[in-house]
mmCIF file of C-alpha atoms in Angstrom:
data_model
loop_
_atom_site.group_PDB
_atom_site.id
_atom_site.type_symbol
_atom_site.label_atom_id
_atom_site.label_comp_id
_atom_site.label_asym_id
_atom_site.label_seq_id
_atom_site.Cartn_x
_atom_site.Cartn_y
_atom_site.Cartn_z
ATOM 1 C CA UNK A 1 29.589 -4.426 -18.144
ATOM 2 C CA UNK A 2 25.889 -3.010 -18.391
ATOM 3 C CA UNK A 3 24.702 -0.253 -16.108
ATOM 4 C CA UNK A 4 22.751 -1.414 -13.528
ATOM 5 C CA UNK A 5 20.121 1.186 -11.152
ATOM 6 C CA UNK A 6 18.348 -0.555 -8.872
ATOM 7 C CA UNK A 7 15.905 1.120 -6.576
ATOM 8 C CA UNK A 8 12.949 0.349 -4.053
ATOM 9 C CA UNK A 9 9.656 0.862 -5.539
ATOM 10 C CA UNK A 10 6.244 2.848 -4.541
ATOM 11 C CA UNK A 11 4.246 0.427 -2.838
ATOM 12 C CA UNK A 12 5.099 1.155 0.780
ATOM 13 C CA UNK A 13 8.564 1.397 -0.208
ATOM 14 C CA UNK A 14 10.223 -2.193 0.071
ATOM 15 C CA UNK A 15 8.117 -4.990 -1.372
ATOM 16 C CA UNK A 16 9.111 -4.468 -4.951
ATOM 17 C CA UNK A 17 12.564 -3.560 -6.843
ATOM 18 C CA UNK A 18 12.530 -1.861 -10.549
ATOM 19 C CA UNK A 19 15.193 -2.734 -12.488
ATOM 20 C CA UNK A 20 16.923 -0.667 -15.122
ATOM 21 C CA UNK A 21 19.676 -2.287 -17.226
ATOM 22 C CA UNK A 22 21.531 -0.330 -20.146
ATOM 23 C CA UNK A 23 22.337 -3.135 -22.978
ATOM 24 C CA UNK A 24 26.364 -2.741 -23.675
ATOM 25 C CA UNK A 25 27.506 -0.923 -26.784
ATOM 26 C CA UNK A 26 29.568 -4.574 -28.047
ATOM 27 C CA UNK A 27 25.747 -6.583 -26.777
ATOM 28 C CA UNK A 28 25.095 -9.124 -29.029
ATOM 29 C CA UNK A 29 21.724 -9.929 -30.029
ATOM 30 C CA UNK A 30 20.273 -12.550 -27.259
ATOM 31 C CA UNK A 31 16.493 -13.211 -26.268
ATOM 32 C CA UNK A 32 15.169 -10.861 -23.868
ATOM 33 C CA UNK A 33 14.563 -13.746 -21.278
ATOM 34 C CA UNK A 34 17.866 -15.350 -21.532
ATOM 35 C CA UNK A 35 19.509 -11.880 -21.244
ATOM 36 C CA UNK A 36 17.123 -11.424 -17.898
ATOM 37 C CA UNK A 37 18.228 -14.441 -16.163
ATOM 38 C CA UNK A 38 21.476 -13.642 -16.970
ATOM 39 C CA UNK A 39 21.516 -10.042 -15.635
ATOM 40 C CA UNK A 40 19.219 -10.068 -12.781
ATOM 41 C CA UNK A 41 20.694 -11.892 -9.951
ATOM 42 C CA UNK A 42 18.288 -15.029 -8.415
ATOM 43 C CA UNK A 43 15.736 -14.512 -10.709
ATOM 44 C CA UNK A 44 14.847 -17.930 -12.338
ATOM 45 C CA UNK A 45 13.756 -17.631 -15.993
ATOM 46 C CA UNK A 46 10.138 -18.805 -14.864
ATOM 47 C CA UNK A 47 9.636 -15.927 -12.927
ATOM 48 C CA UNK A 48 11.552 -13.787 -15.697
ATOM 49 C CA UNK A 49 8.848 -15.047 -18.407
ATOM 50 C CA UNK A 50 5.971 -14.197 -15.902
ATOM 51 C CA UNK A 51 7.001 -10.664 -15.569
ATOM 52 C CA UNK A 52 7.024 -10.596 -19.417
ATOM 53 C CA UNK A 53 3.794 -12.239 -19.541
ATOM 54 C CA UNK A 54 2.525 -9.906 -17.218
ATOM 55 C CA UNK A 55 3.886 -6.750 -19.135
ATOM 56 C CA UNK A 56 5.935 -5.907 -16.154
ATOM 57 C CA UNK A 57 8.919 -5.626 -19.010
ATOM 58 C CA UNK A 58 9.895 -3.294 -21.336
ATOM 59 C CA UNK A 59 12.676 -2.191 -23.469
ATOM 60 C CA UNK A 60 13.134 0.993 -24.578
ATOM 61 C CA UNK A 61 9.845 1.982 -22.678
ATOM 62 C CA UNK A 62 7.850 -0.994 -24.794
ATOM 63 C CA UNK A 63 5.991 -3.512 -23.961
ATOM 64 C CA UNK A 64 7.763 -7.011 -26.021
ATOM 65 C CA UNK A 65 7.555 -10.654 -26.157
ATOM 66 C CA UNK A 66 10.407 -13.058 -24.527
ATOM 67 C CA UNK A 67 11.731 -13.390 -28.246
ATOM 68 C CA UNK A 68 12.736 -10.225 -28.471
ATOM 69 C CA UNK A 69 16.066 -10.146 -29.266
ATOM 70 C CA UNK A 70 18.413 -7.510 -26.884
ATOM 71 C CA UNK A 71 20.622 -5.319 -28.994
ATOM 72 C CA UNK A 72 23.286 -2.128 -28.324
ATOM 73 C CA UNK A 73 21.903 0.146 -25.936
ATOM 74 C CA UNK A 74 18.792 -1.506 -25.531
ATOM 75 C CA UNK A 75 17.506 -0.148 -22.245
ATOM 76 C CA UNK A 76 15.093 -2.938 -19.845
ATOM 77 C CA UNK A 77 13.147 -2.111 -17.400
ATOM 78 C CA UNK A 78 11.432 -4.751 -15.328
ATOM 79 C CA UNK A 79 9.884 -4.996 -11.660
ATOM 80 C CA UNK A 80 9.906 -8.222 -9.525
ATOM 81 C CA UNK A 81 9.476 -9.101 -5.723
ATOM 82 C CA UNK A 82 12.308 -8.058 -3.122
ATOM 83 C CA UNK A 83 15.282 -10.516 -2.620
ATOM 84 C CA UNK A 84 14.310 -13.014 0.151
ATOM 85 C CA UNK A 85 14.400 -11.932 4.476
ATOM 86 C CA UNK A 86 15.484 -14.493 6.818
ATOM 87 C CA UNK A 87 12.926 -14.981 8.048
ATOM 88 C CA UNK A 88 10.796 -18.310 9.012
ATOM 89 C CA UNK A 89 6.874 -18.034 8.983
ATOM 90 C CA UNK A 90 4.976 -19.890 11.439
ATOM 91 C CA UNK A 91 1.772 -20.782 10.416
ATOM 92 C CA UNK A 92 -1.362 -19.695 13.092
ATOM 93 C CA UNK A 93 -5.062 -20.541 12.876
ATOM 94 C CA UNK A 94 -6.061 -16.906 12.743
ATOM 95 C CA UNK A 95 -9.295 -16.356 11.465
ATOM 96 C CA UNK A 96 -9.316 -14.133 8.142
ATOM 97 C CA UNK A 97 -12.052 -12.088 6.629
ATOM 98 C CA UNK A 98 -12.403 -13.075 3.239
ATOM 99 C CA UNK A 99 -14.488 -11.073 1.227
ATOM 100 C CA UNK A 100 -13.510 -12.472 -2.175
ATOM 101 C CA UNK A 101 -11.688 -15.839 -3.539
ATOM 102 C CA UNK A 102 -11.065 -17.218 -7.263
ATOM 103 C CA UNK A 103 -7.891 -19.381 -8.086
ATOM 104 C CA UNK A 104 -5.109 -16.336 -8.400
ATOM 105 C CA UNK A 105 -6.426 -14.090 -5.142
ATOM 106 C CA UNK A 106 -8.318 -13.077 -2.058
ATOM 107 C CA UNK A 107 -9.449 -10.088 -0.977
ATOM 108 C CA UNK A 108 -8.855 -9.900 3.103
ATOM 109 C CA UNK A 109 -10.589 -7.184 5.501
ATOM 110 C CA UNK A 110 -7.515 -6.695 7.890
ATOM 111 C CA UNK A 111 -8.855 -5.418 11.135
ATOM 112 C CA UNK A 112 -7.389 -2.732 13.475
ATOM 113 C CA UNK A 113 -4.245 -4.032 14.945
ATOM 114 C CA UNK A 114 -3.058 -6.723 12.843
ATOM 115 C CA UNK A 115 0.348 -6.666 11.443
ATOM 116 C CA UNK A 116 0.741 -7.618 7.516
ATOM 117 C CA UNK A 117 3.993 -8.977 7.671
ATOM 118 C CA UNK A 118 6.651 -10.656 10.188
ATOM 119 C CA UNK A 119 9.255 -8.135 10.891
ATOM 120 C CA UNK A 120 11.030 -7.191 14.242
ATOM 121 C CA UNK A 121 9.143 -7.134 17.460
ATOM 122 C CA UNK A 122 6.023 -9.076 15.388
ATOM 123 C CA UNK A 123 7.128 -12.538 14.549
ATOM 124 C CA UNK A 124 3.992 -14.097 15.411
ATOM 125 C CA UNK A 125 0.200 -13.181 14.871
ATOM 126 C CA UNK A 126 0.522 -11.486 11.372
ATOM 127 C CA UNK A 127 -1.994 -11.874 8.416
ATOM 128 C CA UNK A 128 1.097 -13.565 6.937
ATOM 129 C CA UNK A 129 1.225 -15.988 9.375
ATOM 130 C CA UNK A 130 -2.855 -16.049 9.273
ATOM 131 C CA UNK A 131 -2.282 -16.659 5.092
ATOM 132 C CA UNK A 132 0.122 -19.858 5.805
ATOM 133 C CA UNK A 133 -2.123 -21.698 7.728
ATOM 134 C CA UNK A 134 -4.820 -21.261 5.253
ATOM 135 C CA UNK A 135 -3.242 -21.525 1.732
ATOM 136 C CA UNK A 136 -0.957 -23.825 0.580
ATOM 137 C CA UNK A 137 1.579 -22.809 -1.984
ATOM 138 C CA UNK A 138 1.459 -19.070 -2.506
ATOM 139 C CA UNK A 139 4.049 -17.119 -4.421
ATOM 140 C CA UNK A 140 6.836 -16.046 -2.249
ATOM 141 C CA UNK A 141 8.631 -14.053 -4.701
ATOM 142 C CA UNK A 142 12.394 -14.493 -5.146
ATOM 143 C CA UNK A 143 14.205 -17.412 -3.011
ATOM 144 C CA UNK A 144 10.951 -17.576 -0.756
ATOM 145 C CA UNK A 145 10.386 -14.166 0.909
ATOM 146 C CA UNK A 146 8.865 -13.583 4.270
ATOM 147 C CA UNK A 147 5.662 -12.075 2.571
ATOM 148 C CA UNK A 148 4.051 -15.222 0.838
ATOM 149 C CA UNK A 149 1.227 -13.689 -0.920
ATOM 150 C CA UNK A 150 1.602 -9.866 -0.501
ATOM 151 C CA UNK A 151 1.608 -7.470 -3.097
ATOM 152 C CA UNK A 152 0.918 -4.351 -0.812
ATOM 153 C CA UNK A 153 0.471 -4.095 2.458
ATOM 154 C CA UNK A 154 -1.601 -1.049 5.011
ATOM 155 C CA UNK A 155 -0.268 -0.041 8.871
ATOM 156 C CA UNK A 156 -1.138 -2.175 11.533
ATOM 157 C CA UNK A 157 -3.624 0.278 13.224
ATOM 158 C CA UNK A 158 -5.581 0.973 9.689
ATOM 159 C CA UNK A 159 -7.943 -1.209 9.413
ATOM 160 C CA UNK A 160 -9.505 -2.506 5.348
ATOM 161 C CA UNK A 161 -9.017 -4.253 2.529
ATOM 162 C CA UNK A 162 -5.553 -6.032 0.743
ATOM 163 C CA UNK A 163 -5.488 -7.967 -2.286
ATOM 164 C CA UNK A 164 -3.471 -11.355 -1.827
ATOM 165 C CA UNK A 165 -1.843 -13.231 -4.853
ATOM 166 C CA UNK A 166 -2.159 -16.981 -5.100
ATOM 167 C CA UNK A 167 0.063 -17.713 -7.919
ATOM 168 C CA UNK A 168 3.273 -16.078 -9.024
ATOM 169 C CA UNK A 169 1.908 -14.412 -12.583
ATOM 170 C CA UNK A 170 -1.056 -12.734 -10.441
ATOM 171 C CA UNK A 171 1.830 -11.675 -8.042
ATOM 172 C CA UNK A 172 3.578 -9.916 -10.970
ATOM 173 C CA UNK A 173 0.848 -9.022 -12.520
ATOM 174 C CA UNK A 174 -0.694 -6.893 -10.142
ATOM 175 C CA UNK A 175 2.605 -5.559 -8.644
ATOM 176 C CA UNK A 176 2.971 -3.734 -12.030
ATOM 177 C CA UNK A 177 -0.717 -2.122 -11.709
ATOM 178 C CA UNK A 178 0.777 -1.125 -8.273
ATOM 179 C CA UNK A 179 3.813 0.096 -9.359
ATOM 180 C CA UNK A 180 2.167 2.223 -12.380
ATOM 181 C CA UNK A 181 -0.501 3.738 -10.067
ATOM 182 C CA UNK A 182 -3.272 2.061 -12.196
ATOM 183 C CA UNK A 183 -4.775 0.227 -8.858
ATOM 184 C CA UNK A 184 -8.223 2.317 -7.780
ATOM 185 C CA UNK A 185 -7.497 2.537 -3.605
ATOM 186 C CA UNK A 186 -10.231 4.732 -1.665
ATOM 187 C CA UNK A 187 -9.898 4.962 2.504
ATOM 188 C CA UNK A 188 -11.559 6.731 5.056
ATOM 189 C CA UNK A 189 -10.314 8.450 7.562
ATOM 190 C CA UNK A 190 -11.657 11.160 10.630
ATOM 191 C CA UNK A 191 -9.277 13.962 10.875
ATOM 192 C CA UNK A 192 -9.735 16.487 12.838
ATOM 193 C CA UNK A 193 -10.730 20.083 11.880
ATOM 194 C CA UNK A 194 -12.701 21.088 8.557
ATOM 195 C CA UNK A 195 -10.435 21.820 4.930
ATOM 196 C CA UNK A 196 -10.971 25.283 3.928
ATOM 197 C CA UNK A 197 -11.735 23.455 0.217
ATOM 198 C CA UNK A 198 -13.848 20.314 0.160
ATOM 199 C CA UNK A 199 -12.053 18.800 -2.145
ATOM 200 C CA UNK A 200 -8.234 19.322 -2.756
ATOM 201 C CA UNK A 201 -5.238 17.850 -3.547
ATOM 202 C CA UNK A 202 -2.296 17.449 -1.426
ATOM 203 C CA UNK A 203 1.410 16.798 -3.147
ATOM 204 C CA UNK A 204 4.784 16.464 -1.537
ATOM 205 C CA UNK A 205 7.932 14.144 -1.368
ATOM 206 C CA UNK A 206 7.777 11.657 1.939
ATOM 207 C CA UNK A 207 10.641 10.310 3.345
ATOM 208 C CA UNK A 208 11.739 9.232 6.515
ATOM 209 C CA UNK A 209 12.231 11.703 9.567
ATOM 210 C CA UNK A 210 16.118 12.225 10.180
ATOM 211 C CA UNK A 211 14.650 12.768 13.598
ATOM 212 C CA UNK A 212 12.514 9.810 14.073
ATOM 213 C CA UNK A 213 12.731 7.127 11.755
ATOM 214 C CA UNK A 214 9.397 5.461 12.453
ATOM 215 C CA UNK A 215 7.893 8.845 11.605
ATOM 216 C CA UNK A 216 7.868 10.184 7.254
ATOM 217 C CA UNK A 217 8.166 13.784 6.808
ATOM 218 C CA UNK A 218 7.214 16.321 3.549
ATOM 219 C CA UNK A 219 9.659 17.481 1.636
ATOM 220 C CA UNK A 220 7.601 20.182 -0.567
ATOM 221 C CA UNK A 221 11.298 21.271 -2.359
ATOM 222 C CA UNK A 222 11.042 17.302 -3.571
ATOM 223 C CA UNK A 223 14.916 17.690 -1.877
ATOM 224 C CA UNK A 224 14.115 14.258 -0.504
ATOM 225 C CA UNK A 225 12.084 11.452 -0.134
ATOM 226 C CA UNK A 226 9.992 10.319 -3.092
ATOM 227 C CA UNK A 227 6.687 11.656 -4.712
ATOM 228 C CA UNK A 228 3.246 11.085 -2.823
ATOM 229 C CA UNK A 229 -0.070 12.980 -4.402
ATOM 230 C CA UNK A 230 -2.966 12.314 -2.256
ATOM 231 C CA UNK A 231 -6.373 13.567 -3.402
ATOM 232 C CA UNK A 232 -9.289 14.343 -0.427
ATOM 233 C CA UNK A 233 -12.666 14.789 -0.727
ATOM 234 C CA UNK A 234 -14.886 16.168 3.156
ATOM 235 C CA UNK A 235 -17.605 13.419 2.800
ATOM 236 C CA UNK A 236 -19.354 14.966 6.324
ATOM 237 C CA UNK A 237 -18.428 17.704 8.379
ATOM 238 C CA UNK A 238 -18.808 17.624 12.212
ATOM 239 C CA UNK A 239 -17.698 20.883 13.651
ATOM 240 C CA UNK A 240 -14.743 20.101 15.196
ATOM 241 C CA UNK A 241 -13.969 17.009 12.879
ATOM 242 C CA UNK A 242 -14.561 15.816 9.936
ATOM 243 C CA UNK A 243 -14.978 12.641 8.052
ATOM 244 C CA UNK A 244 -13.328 12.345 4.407
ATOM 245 C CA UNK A 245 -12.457 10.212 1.279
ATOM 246 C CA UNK A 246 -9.187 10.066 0.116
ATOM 247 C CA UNK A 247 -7.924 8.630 -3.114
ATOM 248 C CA UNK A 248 -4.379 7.211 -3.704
ATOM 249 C CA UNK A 249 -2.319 8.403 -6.773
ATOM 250 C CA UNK A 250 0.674 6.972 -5.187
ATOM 251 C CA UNK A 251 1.110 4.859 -2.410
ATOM 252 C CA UNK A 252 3.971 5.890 0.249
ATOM 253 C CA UNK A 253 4.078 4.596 3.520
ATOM 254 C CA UNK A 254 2.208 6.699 5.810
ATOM 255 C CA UNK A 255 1.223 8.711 3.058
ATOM 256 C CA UNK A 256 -2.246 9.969 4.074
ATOM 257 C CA UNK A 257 -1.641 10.213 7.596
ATOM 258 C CA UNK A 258 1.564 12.312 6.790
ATOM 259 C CA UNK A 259 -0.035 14.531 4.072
ATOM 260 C CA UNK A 260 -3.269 15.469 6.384
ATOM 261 C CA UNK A 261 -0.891 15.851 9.175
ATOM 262 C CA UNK A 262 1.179 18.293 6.578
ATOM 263 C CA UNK A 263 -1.871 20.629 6.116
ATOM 264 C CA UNK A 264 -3.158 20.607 9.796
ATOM 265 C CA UNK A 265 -6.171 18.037 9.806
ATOM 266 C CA UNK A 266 -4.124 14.963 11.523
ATOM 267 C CA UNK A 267 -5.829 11.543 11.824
ATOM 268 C CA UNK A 268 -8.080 11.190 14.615
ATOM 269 C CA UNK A 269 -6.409 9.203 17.237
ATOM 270 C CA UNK A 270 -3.062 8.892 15.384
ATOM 271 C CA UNK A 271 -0.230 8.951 18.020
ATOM 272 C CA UNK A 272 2.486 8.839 15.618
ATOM 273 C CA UNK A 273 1.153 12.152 13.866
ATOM 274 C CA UNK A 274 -0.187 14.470 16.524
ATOM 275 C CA UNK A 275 -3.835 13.472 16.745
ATOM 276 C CA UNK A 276 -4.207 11.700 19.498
ATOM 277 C CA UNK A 277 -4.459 14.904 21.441
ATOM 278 C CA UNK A 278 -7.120 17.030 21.249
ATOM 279 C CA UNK A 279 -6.504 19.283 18.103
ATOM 280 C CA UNK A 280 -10.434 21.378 18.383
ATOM 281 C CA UNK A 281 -12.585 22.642 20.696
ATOM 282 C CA UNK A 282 -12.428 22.748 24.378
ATOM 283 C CA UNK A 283 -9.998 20.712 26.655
ATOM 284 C CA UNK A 284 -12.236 19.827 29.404
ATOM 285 C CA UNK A 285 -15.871 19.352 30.797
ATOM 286 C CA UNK A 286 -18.372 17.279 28.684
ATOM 287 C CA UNK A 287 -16.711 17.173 25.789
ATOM 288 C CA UNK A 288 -12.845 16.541 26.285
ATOM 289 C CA UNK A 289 -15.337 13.519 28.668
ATOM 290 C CA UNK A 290 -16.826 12.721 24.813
ATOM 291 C CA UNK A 291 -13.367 12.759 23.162
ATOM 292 C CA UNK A 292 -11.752 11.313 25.681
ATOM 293 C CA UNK A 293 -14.272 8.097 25.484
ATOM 294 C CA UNK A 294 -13.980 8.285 21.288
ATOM 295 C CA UNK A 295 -10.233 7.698 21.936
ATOM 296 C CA UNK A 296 -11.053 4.818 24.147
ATOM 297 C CA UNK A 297 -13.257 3.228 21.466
ATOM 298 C CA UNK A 298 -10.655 2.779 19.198
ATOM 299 C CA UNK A 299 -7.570 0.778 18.948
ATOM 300 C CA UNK A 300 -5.698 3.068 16.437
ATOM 301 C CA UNK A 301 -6.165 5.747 14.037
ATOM 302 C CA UNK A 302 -9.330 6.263 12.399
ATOM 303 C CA UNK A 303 -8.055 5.414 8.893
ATOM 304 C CA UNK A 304 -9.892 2.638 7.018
ATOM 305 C CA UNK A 305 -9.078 1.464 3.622
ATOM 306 C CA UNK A 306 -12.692 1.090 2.013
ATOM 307 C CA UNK A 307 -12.263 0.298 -2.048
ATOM 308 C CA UNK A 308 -9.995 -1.211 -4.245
ATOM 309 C CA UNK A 309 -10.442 -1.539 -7.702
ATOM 310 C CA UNK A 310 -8.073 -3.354 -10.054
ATOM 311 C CA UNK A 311 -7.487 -5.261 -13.609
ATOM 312 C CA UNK A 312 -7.966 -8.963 -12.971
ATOM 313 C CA UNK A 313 -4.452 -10.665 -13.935
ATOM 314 C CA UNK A 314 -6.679 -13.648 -15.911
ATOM 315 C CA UNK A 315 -9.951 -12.517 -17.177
ATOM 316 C CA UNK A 316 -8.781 -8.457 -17.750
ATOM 317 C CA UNK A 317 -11.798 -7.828 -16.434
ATOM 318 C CA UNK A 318 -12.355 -4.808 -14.336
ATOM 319 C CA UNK A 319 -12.828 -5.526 -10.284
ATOM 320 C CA UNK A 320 -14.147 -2.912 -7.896
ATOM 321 C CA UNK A 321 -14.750 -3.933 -3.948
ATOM 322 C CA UNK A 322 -15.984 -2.070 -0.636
ATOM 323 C CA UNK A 323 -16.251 -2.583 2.816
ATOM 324 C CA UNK A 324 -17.873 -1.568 5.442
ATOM 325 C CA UNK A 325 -16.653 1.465 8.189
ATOM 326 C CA UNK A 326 -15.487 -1.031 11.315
ATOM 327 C CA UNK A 327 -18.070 -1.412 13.826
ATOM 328 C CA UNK A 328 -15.902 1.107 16.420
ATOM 329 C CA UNK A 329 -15.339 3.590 13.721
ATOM 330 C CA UNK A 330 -19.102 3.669 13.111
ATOM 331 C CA UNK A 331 -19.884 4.250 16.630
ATOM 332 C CA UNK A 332 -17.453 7.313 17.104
ATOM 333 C CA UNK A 333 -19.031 8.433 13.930
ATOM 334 C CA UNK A 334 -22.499 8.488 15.292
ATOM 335 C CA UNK A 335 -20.889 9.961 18.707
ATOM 336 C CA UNK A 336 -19.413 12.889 16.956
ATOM 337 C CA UNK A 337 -23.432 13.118 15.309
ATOM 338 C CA UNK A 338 -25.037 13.078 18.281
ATOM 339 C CA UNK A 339 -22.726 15.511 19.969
ATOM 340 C CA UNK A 340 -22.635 18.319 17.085
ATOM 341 C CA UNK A 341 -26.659 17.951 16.751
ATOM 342 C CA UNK A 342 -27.039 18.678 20.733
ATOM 343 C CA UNK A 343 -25.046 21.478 21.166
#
């Protein structure tokens, strides 16, 4: 029997599985594909030769065609979609904001308060559900998952861009860019206070709270949880806050609004992590009366996710894309301006 380890990938934890199967000792020599199909349950050998295609295989830590032929203690690696949810998608005429279209993807600004994906207490009103009513026919990974489409997915209250797959080999194709950190993701996000450093790096395992499980904690001892490097850069300081770049190494749920939480600076307006309070300065007269209308402005945290740059899965051409700051993010921006140059 060969050694199977399955485990949940990086991309926000559950939308992609890595395989890792250890050829037996008596294996004898089979193509790679047939040996797939045969070892990794519903996986249909079209969708086997598309990760191949889409160099989402290896053996023996090697990139290899579908000819290869498994031997002894070959060891495979391969990534490919979760196993299917129960879950039944009802398609809604939600408007989208498409920034980009060819024939394998779309690029979507999702705005504050939208929910990627169908899931418990959010059946309805999704960008998924948006996506179904649009496009006909995109991938849905393994026996027709909930997530036609996704490859990655942001919080509901952070507001930016996601790349959407069309057909099955772009699906693969950029889940392994994903999955080997190779995707270029840039947000923006108000925290509050000023980094001693203007540019650092923040590391530390994430992993859920035993406490609260909607909540990720940092595990510096890397006891727990799984590894999360986020890299900051202060892009304008205003006093008692302070708006900043961050780049993605790796890309954990929660992870930036965890990590600045971690080093003090929380998210401006982030309930789950602490900064929806106010974290500098005074607590009342004209400015808790500024802070106070700031938090009013805007539906969630101010995290926006502004660039993402990729390898395109048919020309292998490079893509960059940006967005704007949302229109209410702007305005606190410009708030927090005014105030600082008037006091």
């Amino acid at each position: 029997m060969s050694e199977h380890d399955l485990e949940i990938t990086s991309e926000e934890d559950d939308l992609f599985e890595h395989y890792r199967i250890v050829a037996d000792k008596g294996q004898s020599l089979m193509r790679l594909d047939k040996y797939l199909s045969l070892h990794v349950a519903n996986a249909s050998r079209t969708k086997i030769q598309n990760g191949i295609d889409a160099e989402a295989v290896k053996v023996n830590g090697q990139v290899t065609k579908a000819s290869y032929k498994v031997k002894p203690l070959d060891v495979v690696t391969l990534s490919l979609p979760q196993p299917p949810r129960d879950t039944e998608i009802i398609p809604e005429n939600i408007p989208l904001d498409i920034i980009y279209e060819d024939d394998v993807l779309l690029l979507v600004n999702k705005p504050t308060g939208m929910v990627v994906h169908p899931a418990f207490g959010n059946w309805t009103g999704t960008l998924i559900n948006a996506l179904v009513y649009h496009f006909q026919n995109l991938p849905v990974g393994r026996n027709g998952e909930g997530r036609p489409g996704l490859v990655h997915r942001i919080d509901k209250d952070t507001s930016g861009l996601l790349v959407i797959a069309k057909t099955e080999f772009a699906m693969t194709f950029l889940a392994k860019q994903f999955s080997d950190h190779t995707i270029e993701r840039t947000y923006n996000a108000l925290i509050w206070g000023e980094p001693k450093e203007w540019k650092g790096t923040i590391t530390g395992h994430i992993g859920r709270s035993a406490r609260d499980r909607r909540v990720m904690d940092i595990f510096e001892d890397g006891s727990q949880g799984k590894h999360a490097v986020t890299h900051y850069e202060i892009i304008k300081p205003l006093r008692y806050v302070s708006l900043i770049k961050c780049n993605l190494e790796t890309g954990r749920t929660h992870q930036i609004r965890a990590h600045m939480q971690h080093i003090g600076h929380s998210i401006f307006n982030d309930t789950v992590y602490g900064g929806d309070k106010i974290l500098r300065g005074g607590s009342s007269g004209s400015y808790k009366a500024m802070v106070d209308h700031c938090f009013a402005m805007l539906p969630g945290q101010a995290l926006h996710a502004k660039s993402l740059g990729f390898i395109h899965p048919t020309t292998r051409e490079w893509m960059q894309f940006d967005t704007e700051l949302p229109a209410n993010f702007q305005a606190i921006l410009e708030k927090w301006g005014n105030y600082v140059q008037h006091q």
